[in-house]
Coordinates of C-alpha atoms and ligand atoms in Angstrom, one line a residue:
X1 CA 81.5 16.3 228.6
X2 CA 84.8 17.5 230.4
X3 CA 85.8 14.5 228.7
X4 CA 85.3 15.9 225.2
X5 CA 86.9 19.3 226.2
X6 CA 90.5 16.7 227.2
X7 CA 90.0 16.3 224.1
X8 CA 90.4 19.5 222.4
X9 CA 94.0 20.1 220.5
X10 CA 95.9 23.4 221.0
X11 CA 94.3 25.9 219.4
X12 CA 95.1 26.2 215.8
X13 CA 92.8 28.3 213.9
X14 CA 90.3 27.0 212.2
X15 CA 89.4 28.0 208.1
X16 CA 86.5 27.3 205.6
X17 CA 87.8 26.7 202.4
X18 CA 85.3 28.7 199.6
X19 CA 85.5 27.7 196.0
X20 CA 83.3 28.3 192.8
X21 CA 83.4 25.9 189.9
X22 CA 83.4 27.8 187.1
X23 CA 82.3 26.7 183.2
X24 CA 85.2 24.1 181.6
X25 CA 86.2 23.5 185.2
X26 CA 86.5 19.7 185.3
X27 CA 85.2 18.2 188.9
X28 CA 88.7 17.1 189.5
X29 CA 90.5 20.7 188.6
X30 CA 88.1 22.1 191.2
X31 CA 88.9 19.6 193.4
X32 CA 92.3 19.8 193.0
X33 CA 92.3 23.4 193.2
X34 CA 90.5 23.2 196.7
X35 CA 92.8 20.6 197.8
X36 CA 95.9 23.4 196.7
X37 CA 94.2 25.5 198.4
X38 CA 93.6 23.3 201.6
X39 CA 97.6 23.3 201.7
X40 CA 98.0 27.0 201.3
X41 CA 96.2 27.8 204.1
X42 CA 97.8 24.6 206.1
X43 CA 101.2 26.5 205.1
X44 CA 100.0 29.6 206.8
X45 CA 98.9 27.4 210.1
X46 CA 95.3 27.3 209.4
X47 CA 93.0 24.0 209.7
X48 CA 90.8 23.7 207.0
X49 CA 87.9 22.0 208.3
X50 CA 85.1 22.6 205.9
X51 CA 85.0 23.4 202.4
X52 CA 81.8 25.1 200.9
X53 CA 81.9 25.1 196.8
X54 CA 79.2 26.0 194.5
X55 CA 78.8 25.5 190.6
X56 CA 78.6 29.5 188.8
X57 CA 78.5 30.7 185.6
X58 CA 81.0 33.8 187.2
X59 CA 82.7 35.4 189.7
X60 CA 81.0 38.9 189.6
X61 CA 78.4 39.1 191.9
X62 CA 78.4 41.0 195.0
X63 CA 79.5 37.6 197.4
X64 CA 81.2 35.4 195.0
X65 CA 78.5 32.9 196.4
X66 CA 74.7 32.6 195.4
X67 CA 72.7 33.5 198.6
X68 CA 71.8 29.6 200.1
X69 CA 75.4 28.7 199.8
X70 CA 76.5 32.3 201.4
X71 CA 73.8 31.2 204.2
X72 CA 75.8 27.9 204.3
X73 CA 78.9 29.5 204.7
X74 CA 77.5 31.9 207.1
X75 CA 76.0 29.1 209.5
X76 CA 79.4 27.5 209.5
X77 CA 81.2 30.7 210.8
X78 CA 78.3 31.9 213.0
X79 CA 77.8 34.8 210.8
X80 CA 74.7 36.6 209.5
X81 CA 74.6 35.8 206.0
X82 CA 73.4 38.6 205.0
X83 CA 75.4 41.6 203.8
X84 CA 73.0 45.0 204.0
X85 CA 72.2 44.9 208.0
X86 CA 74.6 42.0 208.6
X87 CA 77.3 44.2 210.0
X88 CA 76.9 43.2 213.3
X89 CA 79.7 43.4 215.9
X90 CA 81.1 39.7 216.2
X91 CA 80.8 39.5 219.8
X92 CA 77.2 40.4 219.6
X93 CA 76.9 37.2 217.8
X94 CA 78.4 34.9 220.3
X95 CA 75.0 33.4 221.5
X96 CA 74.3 32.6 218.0
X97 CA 76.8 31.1 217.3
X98 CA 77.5 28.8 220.6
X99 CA 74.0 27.2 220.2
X100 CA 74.7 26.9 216.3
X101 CA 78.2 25.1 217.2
X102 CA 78.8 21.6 217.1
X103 CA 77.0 20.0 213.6
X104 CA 77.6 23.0 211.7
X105 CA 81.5 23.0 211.3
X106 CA 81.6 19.6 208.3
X107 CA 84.6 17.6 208.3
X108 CA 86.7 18.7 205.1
X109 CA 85.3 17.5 202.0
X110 CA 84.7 18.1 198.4
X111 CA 81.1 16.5 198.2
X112 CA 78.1 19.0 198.6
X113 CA 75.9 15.8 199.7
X114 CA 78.4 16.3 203.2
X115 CA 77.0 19.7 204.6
X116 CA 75.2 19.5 207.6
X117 CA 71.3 20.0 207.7
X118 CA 70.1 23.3 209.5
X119 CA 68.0 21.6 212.2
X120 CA 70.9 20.1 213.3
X121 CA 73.0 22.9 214.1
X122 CA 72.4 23.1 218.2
X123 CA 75.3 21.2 220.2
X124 CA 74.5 20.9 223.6
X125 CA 75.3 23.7 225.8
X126 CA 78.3 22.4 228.1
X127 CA 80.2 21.0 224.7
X128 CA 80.0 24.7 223.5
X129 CA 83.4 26.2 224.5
X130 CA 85.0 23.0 222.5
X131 CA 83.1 23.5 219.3
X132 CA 83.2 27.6 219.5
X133 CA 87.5 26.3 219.2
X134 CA 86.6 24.8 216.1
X135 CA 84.6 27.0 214.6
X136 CA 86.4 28.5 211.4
X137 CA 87.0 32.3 212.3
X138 CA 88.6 32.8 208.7
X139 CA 86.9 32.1 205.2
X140 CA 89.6 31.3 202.4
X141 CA 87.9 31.9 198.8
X142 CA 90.2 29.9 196.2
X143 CA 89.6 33.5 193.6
X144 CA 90.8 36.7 193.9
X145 CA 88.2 39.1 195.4
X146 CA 87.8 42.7 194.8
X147 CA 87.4 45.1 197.6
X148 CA 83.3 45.1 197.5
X149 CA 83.4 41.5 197.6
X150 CA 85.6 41.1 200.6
X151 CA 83.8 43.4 202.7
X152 CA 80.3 41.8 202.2
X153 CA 81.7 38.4 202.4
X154 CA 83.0 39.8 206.2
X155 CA 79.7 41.3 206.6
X156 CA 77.5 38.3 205.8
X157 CA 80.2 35.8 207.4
X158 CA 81.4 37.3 210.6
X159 CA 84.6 35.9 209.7
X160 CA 88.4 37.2 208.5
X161 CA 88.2 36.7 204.9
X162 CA 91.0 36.1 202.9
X163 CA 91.6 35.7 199.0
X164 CA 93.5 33.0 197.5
X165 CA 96.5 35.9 196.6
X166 CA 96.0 37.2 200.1
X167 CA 96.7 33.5 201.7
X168 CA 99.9 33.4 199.3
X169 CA 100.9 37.1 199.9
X170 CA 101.0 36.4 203.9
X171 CA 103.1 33.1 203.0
X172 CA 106.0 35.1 201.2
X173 CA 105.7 37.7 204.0
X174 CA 106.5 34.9 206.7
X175 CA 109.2 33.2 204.5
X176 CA 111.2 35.7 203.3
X177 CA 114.4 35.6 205.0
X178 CA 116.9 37.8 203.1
X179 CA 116.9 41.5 202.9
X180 CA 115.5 41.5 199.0
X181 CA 113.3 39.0 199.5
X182 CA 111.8 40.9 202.2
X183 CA 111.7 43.8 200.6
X184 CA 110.5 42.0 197.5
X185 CA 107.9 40.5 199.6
X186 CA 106.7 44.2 201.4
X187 CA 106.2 45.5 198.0
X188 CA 103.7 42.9 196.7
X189 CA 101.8 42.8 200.0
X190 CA 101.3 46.9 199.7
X191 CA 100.1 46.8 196.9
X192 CA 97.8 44.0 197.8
X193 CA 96.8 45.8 201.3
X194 CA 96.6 49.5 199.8
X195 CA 93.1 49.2 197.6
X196 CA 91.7 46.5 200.4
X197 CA 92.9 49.3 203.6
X198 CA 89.3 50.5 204.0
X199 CA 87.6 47.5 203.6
X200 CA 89.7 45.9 206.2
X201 CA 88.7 48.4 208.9
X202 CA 85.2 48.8 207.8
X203 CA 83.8 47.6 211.1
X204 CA 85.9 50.4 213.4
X205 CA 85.4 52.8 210.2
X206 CA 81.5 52.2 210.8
X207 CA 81.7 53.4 214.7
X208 CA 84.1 56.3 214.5
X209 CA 82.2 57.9 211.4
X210 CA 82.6 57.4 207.8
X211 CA 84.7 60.7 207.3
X212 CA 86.7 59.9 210.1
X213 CA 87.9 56.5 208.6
X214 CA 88.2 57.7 205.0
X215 CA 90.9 60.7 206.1
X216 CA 92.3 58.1 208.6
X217 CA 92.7 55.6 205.3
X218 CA 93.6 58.4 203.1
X219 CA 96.6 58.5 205.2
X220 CA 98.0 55.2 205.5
X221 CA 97.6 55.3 202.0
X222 CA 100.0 58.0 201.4
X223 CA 102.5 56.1 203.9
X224 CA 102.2 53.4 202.0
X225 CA 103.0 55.3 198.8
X226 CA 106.1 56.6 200.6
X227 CA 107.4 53.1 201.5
X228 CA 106.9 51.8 198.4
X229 CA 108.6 54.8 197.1
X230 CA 112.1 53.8 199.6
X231 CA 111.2 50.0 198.8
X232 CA 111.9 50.1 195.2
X233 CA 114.8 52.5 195.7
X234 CA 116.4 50.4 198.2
X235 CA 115.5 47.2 195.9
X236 CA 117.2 48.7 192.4
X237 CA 120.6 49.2 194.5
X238 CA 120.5 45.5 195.7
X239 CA 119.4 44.5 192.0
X240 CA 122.2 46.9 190.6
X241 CA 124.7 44.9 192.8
X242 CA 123.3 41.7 191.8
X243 CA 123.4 42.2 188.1
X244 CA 126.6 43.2 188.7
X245 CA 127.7 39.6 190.5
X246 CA 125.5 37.8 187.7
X247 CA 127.9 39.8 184.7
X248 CA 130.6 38.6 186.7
X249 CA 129.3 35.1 186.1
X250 CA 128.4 35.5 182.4
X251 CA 131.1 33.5 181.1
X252 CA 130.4 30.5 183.8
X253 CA 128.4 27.6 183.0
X254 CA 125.0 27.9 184.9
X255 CA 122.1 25.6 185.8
X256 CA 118.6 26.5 186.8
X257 CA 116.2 24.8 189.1
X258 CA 112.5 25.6 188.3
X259 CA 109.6 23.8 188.7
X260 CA 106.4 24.1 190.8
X261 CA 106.0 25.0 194.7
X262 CA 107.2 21.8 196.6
X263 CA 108.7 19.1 193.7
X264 CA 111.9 19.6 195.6
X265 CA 114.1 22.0 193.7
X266 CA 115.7 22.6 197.1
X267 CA 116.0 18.8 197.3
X268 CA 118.0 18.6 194.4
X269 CA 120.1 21.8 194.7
X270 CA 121.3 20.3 198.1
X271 CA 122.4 17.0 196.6
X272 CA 123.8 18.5 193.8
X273 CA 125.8 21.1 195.4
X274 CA 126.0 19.7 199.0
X275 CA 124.4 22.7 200.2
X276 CA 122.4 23.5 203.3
X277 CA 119.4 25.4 202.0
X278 CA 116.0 25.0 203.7
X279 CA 113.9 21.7 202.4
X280 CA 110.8 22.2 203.8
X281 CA 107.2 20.1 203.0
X282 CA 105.8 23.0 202.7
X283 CA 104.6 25.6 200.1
X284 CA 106.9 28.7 199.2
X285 CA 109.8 27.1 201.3
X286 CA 112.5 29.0 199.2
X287 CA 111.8 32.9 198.8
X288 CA 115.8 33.3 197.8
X289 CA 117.8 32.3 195.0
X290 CA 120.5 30.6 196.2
X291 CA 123.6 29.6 193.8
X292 CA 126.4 27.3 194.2
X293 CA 129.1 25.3 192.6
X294 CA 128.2 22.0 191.4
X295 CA 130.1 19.0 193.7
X296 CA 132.2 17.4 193.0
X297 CA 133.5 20.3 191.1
X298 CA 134.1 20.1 187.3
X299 CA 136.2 22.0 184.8
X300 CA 134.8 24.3 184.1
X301 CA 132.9 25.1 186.9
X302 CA 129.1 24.7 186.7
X303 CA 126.7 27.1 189.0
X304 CA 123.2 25.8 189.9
X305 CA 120.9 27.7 191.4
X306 CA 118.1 27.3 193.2
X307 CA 114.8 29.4 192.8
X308 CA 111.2 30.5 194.2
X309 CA 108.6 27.7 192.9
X310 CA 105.5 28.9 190.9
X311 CA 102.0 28.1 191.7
X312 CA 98.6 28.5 189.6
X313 CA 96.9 31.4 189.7
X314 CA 100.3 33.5 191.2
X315 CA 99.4 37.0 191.3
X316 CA 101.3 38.8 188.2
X317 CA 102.7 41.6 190.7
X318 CA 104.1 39.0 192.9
X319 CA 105.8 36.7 190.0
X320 CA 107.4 40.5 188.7
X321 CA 108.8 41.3 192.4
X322 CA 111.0 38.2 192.4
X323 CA 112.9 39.4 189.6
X324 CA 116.3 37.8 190.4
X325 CA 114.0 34.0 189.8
X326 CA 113.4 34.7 186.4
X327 CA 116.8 36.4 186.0
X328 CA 117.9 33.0 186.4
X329 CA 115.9 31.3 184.8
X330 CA 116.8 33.7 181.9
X331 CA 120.4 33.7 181.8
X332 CA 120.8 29.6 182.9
X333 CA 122.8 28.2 180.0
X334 CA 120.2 24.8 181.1
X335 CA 117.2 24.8 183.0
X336 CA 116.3 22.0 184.9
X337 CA 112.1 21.6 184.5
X338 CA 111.8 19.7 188.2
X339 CA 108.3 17.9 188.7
X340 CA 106.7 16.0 191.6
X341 CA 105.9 12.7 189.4
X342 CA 104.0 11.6 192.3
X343 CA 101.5 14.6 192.6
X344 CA 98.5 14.0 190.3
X345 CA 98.3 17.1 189.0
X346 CA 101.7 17.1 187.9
X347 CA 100.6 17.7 184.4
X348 CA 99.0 21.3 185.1
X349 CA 102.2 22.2 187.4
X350 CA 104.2 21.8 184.5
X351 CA 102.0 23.9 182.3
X352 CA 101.8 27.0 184.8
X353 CA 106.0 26.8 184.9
X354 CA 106.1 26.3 181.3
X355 CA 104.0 29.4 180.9
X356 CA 105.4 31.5 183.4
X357 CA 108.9 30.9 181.6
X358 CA 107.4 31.7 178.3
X359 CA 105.8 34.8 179.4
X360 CA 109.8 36.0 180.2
X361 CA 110.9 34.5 177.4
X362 CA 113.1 31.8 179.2
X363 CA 111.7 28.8 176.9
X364 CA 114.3 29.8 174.4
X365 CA 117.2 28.6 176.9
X366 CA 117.3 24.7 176.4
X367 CA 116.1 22.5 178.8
X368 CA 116.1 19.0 180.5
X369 CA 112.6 17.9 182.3
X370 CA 113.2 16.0 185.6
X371 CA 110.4 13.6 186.8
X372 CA 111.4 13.7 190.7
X373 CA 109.8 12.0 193.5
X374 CA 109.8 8.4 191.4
X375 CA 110.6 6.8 194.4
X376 CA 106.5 6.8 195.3
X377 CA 105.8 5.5 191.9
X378 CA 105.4 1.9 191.4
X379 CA 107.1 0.2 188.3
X380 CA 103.9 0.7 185.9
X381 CA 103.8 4.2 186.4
X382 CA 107.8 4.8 185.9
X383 CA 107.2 3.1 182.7
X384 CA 104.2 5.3 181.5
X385 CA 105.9 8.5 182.2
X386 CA 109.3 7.4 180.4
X387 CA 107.4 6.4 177.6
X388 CA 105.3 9.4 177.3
X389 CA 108.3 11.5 178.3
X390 CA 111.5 9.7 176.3
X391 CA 113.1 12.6 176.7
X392 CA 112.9 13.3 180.5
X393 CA 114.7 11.9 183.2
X394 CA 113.3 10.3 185.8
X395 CA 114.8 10.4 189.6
X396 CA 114.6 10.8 193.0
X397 CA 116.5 14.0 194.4
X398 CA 117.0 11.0 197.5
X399 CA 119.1 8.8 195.6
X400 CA 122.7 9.3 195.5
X401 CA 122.9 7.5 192.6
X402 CA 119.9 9.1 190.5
X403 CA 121.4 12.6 191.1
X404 CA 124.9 11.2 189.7
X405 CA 123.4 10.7 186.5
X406 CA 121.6 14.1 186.5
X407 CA 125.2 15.5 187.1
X408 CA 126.3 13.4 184.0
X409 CA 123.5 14.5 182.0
X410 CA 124.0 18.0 182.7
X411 CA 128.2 17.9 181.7
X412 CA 127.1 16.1 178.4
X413 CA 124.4 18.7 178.0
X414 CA 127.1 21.3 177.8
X415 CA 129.8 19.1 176.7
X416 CA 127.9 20.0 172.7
X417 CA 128.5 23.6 173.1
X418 CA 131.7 24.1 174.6
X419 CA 134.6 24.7 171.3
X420 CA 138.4 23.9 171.9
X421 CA 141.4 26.7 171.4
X422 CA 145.2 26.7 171.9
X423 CA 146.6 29.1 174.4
X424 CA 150.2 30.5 175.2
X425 CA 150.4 31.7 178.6
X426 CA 153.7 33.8 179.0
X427 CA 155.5 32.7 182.2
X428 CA 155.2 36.3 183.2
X429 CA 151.4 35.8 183.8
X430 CA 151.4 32.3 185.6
X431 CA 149.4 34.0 188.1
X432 CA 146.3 33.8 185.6
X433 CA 146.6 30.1 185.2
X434 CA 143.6 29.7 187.9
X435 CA 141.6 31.9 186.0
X436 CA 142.2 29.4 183.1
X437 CA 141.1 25.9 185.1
X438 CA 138.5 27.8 186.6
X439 CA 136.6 28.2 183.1
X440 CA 137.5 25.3 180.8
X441 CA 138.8 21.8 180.8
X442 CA 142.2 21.7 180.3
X443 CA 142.9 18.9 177.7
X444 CA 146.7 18.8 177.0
X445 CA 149.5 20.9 178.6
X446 CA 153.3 21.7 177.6
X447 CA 156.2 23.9 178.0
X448 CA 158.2 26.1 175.9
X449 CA 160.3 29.1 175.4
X450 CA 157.1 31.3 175.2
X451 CA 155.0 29.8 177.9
X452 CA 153.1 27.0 178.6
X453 CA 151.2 25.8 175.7
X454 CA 147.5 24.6 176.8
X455 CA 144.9 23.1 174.5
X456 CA 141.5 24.1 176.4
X457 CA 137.5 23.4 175.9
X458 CA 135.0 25.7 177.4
X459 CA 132.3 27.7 176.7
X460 CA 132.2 30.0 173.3
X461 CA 132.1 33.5 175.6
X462 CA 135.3 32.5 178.0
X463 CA 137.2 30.8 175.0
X464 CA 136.8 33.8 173.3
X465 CA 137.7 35.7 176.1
X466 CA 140.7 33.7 177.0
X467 CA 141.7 33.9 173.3
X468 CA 141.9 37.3 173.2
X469 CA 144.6 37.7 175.9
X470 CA 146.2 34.1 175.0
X471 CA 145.7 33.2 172.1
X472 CA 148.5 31.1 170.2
Ligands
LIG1 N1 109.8 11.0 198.5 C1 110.5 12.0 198.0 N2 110.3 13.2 198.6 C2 111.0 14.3 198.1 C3 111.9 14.1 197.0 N3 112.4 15.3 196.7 C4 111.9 16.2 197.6 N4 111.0 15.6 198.4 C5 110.3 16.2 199.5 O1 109.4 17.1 199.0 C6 109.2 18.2 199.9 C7 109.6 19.5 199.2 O2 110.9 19.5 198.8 P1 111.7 20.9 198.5 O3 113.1 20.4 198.0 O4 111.7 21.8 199.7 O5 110.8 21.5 197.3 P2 111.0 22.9 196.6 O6 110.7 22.6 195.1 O7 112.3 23.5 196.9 O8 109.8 23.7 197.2 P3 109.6 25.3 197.4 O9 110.9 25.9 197.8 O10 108.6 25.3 198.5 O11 109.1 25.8 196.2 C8 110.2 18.0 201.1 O12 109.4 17.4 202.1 C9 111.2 17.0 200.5 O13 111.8 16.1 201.4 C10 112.0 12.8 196.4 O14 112.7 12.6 195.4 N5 111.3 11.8 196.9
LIG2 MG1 112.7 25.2 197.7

């Protein structure tokens, strides 16, 4: 027995993974969802070590769940599962709970045949302090709950209960490392927490009195008003400065990175530009748009920039609050579509990003799709994707050579726009020559009594720019 308790990992906290298969939701969707979902929580430092999904027509009732699988769920967490006289104190349920222990937490799995019978939910009593570790103390649901459905869920359950936008809000909250991004990332999570606030504290609401807690909530929510208030105040001054820096760049020759949580945008924005942002395997590694100069540098210049993935089911608040990802995405003269090749539900990762771009209109701006990660593919599956995808290219943001080409594919891809002029700069202005190889290729150069004489490509905006004050 003392044995078993050696045994026991450092605590991480334990989570049961709730999901409800709803009509024209294939058995592998749901499962992929789950498994999504699984890594979310992983992401926030959770273990997921049980799963409890049920088959429903909807997503309206009071629990989410139909009452035997809310009973399942409840006997996993030690909870009541019941919602009307249910809101018992947690610690008046440890008893419960320490003889329910050991067979009633299931190994993570999809398959309902896997949940543990009821009559075997009594571990011995020495092993109790070891299962009572590994007992999930927060419930996941893969929807987004209302308010009502939260609380009883808590009531019946015992547990922390978090929604699938809640599990993604608290990611962005930990990962947000610059100043807009965290201010970004305070503003979606009020305005998650604000209509949830009394539900939260329903259990200390219950002992002080109702009125008590109401006026108490009625506050915070007026503080929370007046934050968001100095949030979105102090945001349009960082996003007036910004816009500011991205006119400055209006002329330049710009890249984006977009794709799905985790296909290694990041990956690629380091190779390509020799940069030191974060690569993480992990969801919602990037909360900041990041741009650089493409190396080795070209003439003219080109900017990349990297951006915050997208994700199904991302809350429509929290997709608006990182404005400056779809400004990108927006003004990029080429955006680079980057997929994991080797996740299996690549297909539907490049749908949500394709719709998420359409939605801002961004499917105008021309694109390249990049099959990344090929380097877990074996040969046959290379072949189906670049026959199903001639267009795409397929690489491996690890291979020096793959991401060559992608820099060669992306100077050809502009290449087509760019338009030539003849320019006379008077010796006078020399000093603006930099200016000149900073935007275009220079493609001839000579000397005369009025200048130098340059013959230059670049794109239409700077070449008409540059003609403007040069032109021969
Ligand atoms: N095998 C393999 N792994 C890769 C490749 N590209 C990226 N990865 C890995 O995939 C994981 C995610 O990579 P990132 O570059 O951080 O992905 P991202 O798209 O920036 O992800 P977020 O910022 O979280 O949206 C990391 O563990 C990378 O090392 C690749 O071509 N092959
Ligand atoms: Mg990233």
């Amino acid at each position: 027995m003392s044995l078993r308790m050696l045994n026991t990992r450092p605590a991480r906290p334990c989570a049961v993974l709730v999901g409800v298969q709803l009509p024209g939701v294939s058995d592998a969707e749901h499962a992929a969802d789950l498994a999504e979902l699984g890594r979310l929580v992983k992401t926030l430092g959770y273990d997921a070590v049980a799963t409890v999904s049920q088959r429903r027509e909807g997503l309206a009732s009071g629990t989410v769940l139909g009452t035997g699988k809310l009973k399942e769920l409840a006997r996993l967490t030690g909870g009541s599962g019941v919602i009307a006289s249910g809101a018992q104190d947690r610690t008046t349920k440890a008893r419960e709970r320490w003889e329910a222990a050991e067979a009633a937490v299931e190994v993570p799995g999809d398959e309902p045949g896997d949940e543990p019978e009821e009559e075997q939910a009594t571990a011995p009593t020495g092993d109790a302090p070891v299962e009572e570790a590994r007992r999930p103390t927060v419930v996941v649901v893969d929807h987004e709950l209302s308010p009502s459905q939260l609380r009883n869920l808590e009531k019946a359950t015992g547990a922390q209960v978090l929604d699938r936008t809640g599990v993604i809000v608290d990611i962005f909250h930990r990962h947000a490392r610059s100043h807009e991004a965290r201010m970004q990332v305070e503003i979606a999570r009020l305005n998650y927490l604000a209509p949830r606030l009394r539900e939260s504290t329903g259990g200390r609401e219950r002992q002080q009195g109702r009125g008590a807690g109401d006026s108490a909530v009625e506050l915070d929510r007026r503080k929370i008003r007046d934050r968001l208030a100095e949030l979105r105040e102090g945001l349009a001054a960082i996003q007036k400065d910004q816009d500011q820096r991205r006119y400055a760049r209006r002329d330049q020759l710009r890249v984006a990175l977009v794709g799905y949580t985790n296909a290694g945008k990041s990956s690629l924005m380091r190779a390509l530009t020799g940069s030191e942002v974060l690569v993480a395997d992990q969801l919602f590694a990037t909360l900041d748009t990041t741009v650089r100069a493409l190396q080795p540098e070209s003439r003219p210049r080109v900017l990349v920039s990297d951006t915050v993935g997208f994700i199904k089911k991302l809350p429509h608040d929290l997709v608006a609050s990182f404005r400056s990802t779809l400004d990108e995405a927006l003004e990029a003269s080429l955006l680079l579509y980057v997929v994991d090749a080797s996740d299996p539900t690549w297909q539907m990762q490049l749908e949500v990003t394709r719709t998420v771009l359409r939605e801002i209109g961004a499917d105008a701006v021309p694109s390249l799709l990049l099959f990344n990660k090929v380097d877990r593919l074996d040969a046959a599956a290379q072949e189906a994707l670049r026959s199903s995808h001639p267009e795409a290219m397929l690489l491996s943001a690890h291979r020096p050579g793959d991401v060559g080409l992608l820099r060669e594919r992306i100077l050809s891809a502009f290449a087509a726009s760019m338009v030539d002029a003849d320019l006379v700069i008077p010796y006078a202005a020399q000093s603006r020559i930099s200016e000149i190889y900073e935007h275009t290729t220079v493609l001839s150069e000579a000397f005369d009594e009025s200048g130098r004489r340059l013959r230059v490509r670049g794109l239409p905006g700077a070449i008409a720019r540059l003609t403007q004050a040069f032109g021969a």
